[in-house]
Tab-separated table of C-alpha atoms in Angstrom:
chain	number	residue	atom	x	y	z
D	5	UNK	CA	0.000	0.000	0.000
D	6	UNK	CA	2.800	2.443	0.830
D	7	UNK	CA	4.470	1.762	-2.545
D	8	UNK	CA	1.496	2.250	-4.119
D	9	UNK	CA	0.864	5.613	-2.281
D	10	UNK	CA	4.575	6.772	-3.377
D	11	UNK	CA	3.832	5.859	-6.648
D	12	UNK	CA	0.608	8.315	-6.848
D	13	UNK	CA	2.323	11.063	-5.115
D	14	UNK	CA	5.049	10.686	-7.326
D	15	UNK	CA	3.185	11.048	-10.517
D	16	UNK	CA	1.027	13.716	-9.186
D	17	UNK	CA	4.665	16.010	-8.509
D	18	UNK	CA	5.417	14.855	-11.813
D	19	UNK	CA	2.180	16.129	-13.345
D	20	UNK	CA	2.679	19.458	-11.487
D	21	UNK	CA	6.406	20.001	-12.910
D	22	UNK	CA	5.238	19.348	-16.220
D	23	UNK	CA	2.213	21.538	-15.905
D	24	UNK	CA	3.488	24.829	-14.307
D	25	UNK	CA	6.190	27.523	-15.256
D	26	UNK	CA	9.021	27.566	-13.275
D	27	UNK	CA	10.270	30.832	-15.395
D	28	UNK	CA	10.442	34.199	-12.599
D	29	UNK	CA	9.303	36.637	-15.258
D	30	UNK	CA	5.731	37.953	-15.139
D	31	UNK	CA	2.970	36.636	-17.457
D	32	UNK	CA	2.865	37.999	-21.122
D	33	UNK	CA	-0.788	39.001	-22.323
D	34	UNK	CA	-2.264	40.867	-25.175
D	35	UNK	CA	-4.367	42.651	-22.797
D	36	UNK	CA	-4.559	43.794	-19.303
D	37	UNK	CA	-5.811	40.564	-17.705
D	38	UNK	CA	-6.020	41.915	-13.875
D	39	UNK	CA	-8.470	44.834	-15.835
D	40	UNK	CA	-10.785	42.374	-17.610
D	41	UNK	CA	-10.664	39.871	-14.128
D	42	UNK	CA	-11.688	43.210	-12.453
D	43	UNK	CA	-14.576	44.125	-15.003
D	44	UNK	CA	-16.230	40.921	-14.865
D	45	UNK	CA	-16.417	40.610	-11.127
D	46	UNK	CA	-17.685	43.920	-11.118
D	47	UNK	CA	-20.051	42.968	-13.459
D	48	UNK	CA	-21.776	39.734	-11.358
D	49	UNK	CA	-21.394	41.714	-8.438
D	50	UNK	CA	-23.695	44.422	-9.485
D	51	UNK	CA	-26.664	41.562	-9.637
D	52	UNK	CA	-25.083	39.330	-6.539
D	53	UNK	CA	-24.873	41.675	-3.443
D	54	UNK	CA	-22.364	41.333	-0.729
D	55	UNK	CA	-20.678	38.148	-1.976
D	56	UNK	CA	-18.068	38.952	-3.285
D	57	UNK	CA	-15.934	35.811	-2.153
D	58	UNK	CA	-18.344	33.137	-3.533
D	59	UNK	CA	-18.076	35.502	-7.275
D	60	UNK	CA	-14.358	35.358	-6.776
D	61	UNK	CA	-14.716	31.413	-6.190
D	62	UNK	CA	-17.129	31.301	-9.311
D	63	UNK	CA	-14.270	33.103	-11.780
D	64	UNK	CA	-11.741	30.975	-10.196
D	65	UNK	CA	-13.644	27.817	-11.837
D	66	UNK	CA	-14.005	29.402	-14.661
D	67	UNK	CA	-10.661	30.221	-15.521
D	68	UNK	CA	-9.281	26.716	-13.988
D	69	UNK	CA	-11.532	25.564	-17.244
D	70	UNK	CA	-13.711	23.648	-14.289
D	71	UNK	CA	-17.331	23.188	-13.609
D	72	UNK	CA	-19.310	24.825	-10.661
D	73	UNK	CA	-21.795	23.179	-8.094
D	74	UNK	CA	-23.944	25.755	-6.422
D	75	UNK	CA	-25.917	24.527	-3.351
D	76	UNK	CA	-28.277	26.200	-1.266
D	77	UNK	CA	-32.290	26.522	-0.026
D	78	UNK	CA	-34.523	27.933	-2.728
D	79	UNK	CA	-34.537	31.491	-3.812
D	80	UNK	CA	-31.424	32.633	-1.712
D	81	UNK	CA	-29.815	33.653	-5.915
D	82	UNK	CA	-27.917	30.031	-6.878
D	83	UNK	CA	-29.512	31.087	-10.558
D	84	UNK	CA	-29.462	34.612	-10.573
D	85	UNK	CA	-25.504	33.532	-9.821
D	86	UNK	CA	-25.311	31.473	-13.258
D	87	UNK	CA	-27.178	33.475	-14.884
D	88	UNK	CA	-25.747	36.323	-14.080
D	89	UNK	CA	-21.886	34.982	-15.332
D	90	UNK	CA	-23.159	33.547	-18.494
D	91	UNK	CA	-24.332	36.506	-19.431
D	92	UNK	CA	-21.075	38.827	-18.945
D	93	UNK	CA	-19.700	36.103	-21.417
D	94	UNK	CA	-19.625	36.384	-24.519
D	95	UNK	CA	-20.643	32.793	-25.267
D	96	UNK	CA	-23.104	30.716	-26.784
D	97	UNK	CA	-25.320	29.736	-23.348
D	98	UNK	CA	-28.040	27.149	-22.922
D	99	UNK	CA	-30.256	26.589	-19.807
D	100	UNK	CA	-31.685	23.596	-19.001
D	101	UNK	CA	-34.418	23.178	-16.213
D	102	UNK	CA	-33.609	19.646	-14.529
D	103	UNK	CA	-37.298	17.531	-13.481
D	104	UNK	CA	-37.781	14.137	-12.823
D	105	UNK	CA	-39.033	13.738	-16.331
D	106	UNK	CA	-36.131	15.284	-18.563
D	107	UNK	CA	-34.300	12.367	-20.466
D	108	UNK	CA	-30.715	11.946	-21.456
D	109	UNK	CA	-32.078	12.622	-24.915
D	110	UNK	CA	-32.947	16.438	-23.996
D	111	UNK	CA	-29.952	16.719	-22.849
D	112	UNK	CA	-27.307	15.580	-24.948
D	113	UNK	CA	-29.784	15.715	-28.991
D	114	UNK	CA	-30.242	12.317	-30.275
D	115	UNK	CA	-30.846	11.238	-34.278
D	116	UNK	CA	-34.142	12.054	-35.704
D	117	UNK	CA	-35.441	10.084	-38.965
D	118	UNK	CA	-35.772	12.214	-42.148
D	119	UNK	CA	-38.361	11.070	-44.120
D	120	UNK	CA	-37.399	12.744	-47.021
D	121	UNK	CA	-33.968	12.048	-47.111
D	122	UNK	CA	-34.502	8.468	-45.753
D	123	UNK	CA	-31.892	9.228	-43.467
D	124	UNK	CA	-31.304	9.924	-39.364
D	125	UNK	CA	-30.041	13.273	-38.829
D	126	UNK	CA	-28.610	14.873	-35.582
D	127	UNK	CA	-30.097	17.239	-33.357
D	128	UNK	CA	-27.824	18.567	-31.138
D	129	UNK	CA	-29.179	18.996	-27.306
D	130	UNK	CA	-28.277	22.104	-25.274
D	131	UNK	CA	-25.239	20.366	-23.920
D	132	UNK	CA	-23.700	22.066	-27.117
D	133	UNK	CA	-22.958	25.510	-25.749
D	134	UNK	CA	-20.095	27.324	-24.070
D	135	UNK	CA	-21.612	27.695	-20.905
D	136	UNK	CA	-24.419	25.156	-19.829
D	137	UNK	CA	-26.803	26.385	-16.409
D	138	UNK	CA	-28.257	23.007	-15.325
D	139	UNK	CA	-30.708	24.412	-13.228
D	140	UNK	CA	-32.235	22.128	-9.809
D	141	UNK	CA	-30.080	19.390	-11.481
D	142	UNK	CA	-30.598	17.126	-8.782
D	143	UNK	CA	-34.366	16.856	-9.469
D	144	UNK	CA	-33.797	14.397	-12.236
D	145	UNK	CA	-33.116	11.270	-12.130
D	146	UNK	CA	-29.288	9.515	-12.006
D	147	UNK	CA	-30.198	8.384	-15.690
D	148	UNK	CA	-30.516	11.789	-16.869
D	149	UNK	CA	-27.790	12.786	-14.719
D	150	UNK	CA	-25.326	10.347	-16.287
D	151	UNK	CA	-25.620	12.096	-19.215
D	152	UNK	CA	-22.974	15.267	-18.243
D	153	UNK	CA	-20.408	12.748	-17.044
D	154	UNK	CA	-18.486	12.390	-20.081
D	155	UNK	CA	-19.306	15.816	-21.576
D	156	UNK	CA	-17.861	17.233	-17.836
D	157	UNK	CA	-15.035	14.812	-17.746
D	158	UNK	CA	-13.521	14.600	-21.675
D	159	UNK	CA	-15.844	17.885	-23.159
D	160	UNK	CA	-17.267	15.366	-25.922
D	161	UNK	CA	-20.477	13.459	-25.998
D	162	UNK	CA	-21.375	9.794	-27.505
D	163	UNK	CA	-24.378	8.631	-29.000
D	164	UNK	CA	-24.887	5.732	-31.162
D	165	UNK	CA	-21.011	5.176	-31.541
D	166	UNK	CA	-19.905	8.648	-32.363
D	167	UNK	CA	-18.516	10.927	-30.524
D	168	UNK	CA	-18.871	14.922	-31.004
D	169	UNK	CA	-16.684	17.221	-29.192
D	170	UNK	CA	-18.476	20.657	-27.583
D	171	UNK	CA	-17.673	24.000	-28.100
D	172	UNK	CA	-14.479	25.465	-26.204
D	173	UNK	CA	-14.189	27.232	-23.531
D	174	UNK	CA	-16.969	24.449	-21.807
D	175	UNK	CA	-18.407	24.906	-18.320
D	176	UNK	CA	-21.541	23.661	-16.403
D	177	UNK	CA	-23.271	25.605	-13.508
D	178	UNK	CA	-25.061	23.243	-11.898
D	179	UNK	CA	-27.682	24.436	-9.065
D	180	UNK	CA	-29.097	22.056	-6.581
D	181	UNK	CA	-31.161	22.216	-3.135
D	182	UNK	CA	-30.233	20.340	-0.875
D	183	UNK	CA	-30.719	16.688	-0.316
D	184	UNK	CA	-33.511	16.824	2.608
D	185	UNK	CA	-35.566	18.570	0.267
D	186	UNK	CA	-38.453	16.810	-0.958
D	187	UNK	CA	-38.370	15.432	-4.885
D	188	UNK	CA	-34.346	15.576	-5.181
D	189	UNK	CA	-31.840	12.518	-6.397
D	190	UNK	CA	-28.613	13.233	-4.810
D	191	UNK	CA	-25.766	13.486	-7.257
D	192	UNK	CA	-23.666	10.795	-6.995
D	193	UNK	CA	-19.618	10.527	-5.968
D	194	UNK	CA	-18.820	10.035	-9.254
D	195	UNK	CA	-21.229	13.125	-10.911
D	196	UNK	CA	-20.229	15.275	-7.183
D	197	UNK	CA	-16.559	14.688	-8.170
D	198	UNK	CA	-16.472	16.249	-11.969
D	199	UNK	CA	-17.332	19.975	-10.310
D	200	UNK	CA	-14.320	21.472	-9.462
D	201	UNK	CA	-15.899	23.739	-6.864
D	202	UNK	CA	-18.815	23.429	-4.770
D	203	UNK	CA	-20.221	26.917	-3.313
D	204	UNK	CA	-22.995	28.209	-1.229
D	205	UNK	CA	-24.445	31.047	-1.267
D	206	UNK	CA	-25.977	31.759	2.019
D	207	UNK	CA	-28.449	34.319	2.887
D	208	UNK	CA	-27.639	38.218	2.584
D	209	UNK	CA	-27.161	40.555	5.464
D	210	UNK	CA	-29.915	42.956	5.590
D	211	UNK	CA	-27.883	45.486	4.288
D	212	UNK	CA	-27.661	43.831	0.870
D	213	UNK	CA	-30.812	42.885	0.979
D	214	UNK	CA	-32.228	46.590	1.069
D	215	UNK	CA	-29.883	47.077	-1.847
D	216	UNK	CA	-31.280	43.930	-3.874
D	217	UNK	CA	-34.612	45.266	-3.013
D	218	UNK	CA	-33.843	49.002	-4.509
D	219	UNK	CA	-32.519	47.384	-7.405
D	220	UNK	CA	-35.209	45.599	-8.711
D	221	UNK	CA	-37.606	48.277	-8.110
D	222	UNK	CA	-37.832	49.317	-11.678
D	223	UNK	CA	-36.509	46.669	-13.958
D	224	UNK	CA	-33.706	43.230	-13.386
D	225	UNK	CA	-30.401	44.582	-13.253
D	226	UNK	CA	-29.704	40.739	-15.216
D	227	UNK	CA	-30.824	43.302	-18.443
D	228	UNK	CA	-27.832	45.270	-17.712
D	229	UNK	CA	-25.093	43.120	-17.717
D	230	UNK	CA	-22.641	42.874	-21.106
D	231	UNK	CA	-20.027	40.686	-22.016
D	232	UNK	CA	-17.115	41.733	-20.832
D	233	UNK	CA	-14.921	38.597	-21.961
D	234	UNK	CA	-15.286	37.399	-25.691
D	235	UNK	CA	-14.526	33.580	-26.528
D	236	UNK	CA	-10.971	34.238	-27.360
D	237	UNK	CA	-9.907	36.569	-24.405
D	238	UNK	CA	-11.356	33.838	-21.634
D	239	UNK	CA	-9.041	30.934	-24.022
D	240	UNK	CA	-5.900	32.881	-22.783
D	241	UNK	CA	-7.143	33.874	-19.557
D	242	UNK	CA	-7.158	29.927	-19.417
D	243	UNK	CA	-4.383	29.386	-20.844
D	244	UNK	CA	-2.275	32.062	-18.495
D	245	UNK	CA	-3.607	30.246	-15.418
D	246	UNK	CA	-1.037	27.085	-16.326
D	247	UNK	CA	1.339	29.627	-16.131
D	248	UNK	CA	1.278	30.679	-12.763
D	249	UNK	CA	4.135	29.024	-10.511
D	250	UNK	CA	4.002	26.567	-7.141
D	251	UNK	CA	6.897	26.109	-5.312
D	252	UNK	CA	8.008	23.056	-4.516
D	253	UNK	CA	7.097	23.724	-0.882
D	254	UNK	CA	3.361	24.558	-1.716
D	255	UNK	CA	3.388	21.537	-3.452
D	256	UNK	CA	4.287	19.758	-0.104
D	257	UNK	CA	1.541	21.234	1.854
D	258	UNK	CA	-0.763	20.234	-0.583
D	259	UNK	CA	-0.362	16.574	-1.102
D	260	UNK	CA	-0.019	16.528	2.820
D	261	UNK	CA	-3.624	18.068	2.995
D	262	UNK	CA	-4.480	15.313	0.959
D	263	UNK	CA	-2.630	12.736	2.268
D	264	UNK	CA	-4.461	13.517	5.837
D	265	UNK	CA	-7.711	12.750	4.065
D	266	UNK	CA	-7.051	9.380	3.148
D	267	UNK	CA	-5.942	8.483	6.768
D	268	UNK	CA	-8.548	10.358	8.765
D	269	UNK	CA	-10.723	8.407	11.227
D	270	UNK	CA	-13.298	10.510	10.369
D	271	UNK	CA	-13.762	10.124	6.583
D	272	UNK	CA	-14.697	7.304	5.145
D	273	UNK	CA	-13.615	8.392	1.549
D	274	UNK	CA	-10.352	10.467	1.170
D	275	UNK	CA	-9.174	12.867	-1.709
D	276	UNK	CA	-8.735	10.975	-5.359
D	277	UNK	CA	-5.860	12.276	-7.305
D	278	UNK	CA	-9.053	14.210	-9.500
D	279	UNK	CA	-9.377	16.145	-6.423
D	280	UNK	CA	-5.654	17.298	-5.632
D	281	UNK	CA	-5.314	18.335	-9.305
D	282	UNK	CA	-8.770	20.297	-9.418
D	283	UNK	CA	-7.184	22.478	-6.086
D	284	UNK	CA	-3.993	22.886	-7.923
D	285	UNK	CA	-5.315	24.368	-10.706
D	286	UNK	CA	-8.303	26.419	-8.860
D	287	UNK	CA	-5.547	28.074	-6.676
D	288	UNK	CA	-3.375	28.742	-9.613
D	289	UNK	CA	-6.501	30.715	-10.631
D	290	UNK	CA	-7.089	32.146	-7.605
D	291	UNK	CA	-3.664	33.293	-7.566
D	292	UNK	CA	-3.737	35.063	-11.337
D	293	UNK	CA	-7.296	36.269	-9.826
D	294	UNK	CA	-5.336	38.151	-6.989
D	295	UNK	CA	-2.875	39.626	-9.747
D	296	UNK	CA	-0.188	37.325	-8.857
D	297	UNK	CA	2.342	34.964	-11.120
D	298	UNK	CA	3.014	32.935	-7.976
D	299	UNK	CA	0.758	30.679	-5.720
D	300	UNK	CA	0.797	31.221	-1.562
D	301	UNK	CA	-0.244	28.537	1.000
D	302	UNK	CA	-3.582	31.003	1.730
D	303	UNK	CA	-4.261	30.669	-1.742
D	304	UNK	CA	-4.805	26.690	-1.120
D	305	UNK	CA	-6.082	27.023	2.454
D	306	UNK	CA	-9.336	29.482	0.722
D	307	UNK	CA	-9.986	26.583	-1.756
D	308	UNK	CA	-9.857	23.200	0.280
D	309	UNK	CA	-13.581	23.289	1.665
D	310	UNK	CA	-15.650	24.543	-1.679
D	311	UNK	CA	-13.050	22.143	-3.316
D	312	UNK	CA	-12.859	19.317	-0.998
D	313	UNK	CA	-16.071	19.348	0.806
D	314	UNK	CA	-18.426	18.062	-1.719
D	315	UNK	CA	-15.583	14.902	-2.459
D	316	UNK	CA	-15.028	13.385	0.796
D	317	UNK	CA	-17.581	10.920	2.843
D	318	UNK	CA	-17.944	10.999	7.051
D	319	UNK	CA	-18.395	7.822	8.210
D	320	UNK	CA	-21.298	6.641	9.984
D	321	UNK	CA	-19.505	6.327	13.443
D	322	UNK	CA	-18.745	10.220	12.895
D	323	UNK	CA	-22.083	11.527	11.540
D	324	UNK	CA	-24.777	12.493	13.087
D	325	UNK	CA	-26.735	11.997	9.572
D	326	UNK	CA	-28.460	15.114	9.912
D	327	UNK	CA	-26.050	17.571	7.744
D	328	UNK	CA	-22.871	15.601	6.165
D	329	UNK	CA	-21.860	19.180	4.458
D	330	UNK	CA	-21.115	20.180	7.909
D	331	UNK	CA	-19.605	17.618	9.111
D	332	UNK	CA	-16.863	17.176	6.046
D	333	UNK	CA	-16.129	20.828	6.724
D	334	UNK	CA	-15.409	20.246	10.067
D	335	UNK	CA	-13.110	17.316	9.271
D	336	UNK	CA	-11.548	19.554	6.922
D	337	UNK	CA	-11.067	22.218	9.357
D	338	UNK	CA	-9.226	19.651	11.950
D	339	UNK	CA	-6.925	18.732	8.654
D	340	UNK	CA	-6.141	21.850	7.915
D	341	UNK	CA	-5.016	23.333	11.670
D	342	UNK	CA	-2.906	20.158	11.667
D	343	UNK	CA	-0.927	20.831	8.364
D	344	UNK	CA	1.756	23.219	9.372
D	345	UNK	CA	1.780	25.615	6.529
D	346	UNK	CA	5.094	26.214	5.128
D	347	UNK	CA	6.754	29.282	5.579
């Protein structure tokens, strides 16, 4: 087991040495990244009041070319969220309202007979966009949810033998209430693992909320927002985040965080490799987010709950079985005030 456990950790520093720049000099853009970073947040934040943070952790997917999980009671904005970054990209953007009745089908197209030709010809589903908002997605069934696990995983889709790749950039903001609610399928490990990050939005302090009020006295300040980020600008934005360096010593602290996981008492199921590489590259983002060509250890401590959280399992001896979110945040907590962070 320990060989085999040396043997992952190896490969993963190898994957990280082949993945970042180890080059001092600042990152080379066309145009003023921290500017555009700047405008966009601006831009969400005029519709999302007084979370900021959870905005930041929504670009940070975005430019880590992940997918984002929002969960949270109705009507507390996990929508107005998506909808709300879709829109100040300039991308092709497809909603789809999740129910227990929605099929695969709607989801990815399928082949519809031509009469005239005598032939089947494809209909692409609204998986074929740049930016997908799965809305309540865990109100359909794990059949239909199935159906984003290889588009989320490989950005292609196969049906009947044939694969089609999807537009690039590709991301899916996926809302969900939470599992005590009545009528909802929880996602599976395997679907909760694809999202990169897993947020919540919590409810606004009544000071924002007497601003959200004002602002939708007279029209949806949604009908405001414009692109700020065309196709090709968020490809390099993407592109720059690969270039941002982690020391050796962050690299440490990382894989330790990790490692702690996969030994605690109270976890069941530890961090997969899928997870240490998805907070590698979110605080790389972070980090160009921040307007900085270099990762820090808080850059990793921010990430490890919306990015860990939603992948680990409490064991039954540990949970109460009343909120397992919680409780996997709590582990996480212990894990990381036992980590010394490098200095």
């Amino acid at each position: 087991m320990c060989t085999i456990e040396m043997k992952s950790e190896t490969r993963m520093r190898d994957w990280i040495a082949d993945n970042t720049a180890t080059s001092a000099e600042a990152i080379v853009t066309k145009f003023d990244a921290g500017a555009k970073i700047a405008e966009l947040q601006a831009a969400i934040e005029s519709v999302i009041r007084g979370k900021s943070e959870t905005v930041k952790f929504a670009l940070v997917t975005l430019l880590a070319k992940g997918h984002l999980l929002i969960e949270d009671v109705p009507g507390i904005g996990k929508t107005t969220l998506s909808n709300a970054l879709a829109r100040a990209l300039d991308l092709s953007i497809q909603r789809i309202q999740f129910t227990s009745d929605l099929l695969p089908s709607d989801v990815i197209g399928l082949s519809i007979f031509d009469q005239k030709s005598g032939e089947f010809e494809w209909k692409p589903g609204p998986i074929f966009s740049n930016v997908v908002v799965a809305d309540e997605i865990n109100r359909a069934t794990p059949k239909t949810q199935s159906a984003l696990l290889e588009a989320m995983a490989e950005e292609q889709v196969t049906v009947e033998g044939i694969s089609r790749r999807l537009p690039l950039p590709f991301m899916v903001i996926a809302t969900q209430n939470p599992s005590e609610h009545h009528g909802t399928y929880p996602l599976p490990e395997s679907q909760l693992d694809r999202f990169m990050l897993r947020l919540h939005m919590g409810y606004p302090s009544l000071e924002d909320e007497r601003s959200i009020l004002h602002d939708r006295e007279r029209i949806n300040p949604l009908d405001l927002i414009r692109p700020v980020l065309d196709q090709g600008e968020i490809i390099e934005l993407q592109d720059m985040v690969t270039s941002v360096r982690f020391d050796e010593a962050l690299v440490d602290y990382l894989l330790q965080i990790v490692d702690e996981t996969r030994h605690s008492e109270v976890l069941e199921l530890g961090i997969s490799p899928r997870g240490s590489l998805a907070l590698f590259r979110s605080a790389q983002a972070m980090a160009l987010i921040e307007g900085r060509n270099y990762c820090i250890a808080d850059d990793i401590k921010r990430l490890v709950l919306p990015c860990f959280a939603h992948r680990v399992i409490v064991n039954s001896r540990s949970s109460g079985l009343k909120n397992r979110t919680r409780e996997a945040e709590a582990a996480l907590q212990d894990i990381l005030q036992k980590v010394a962070v490098p200095v």
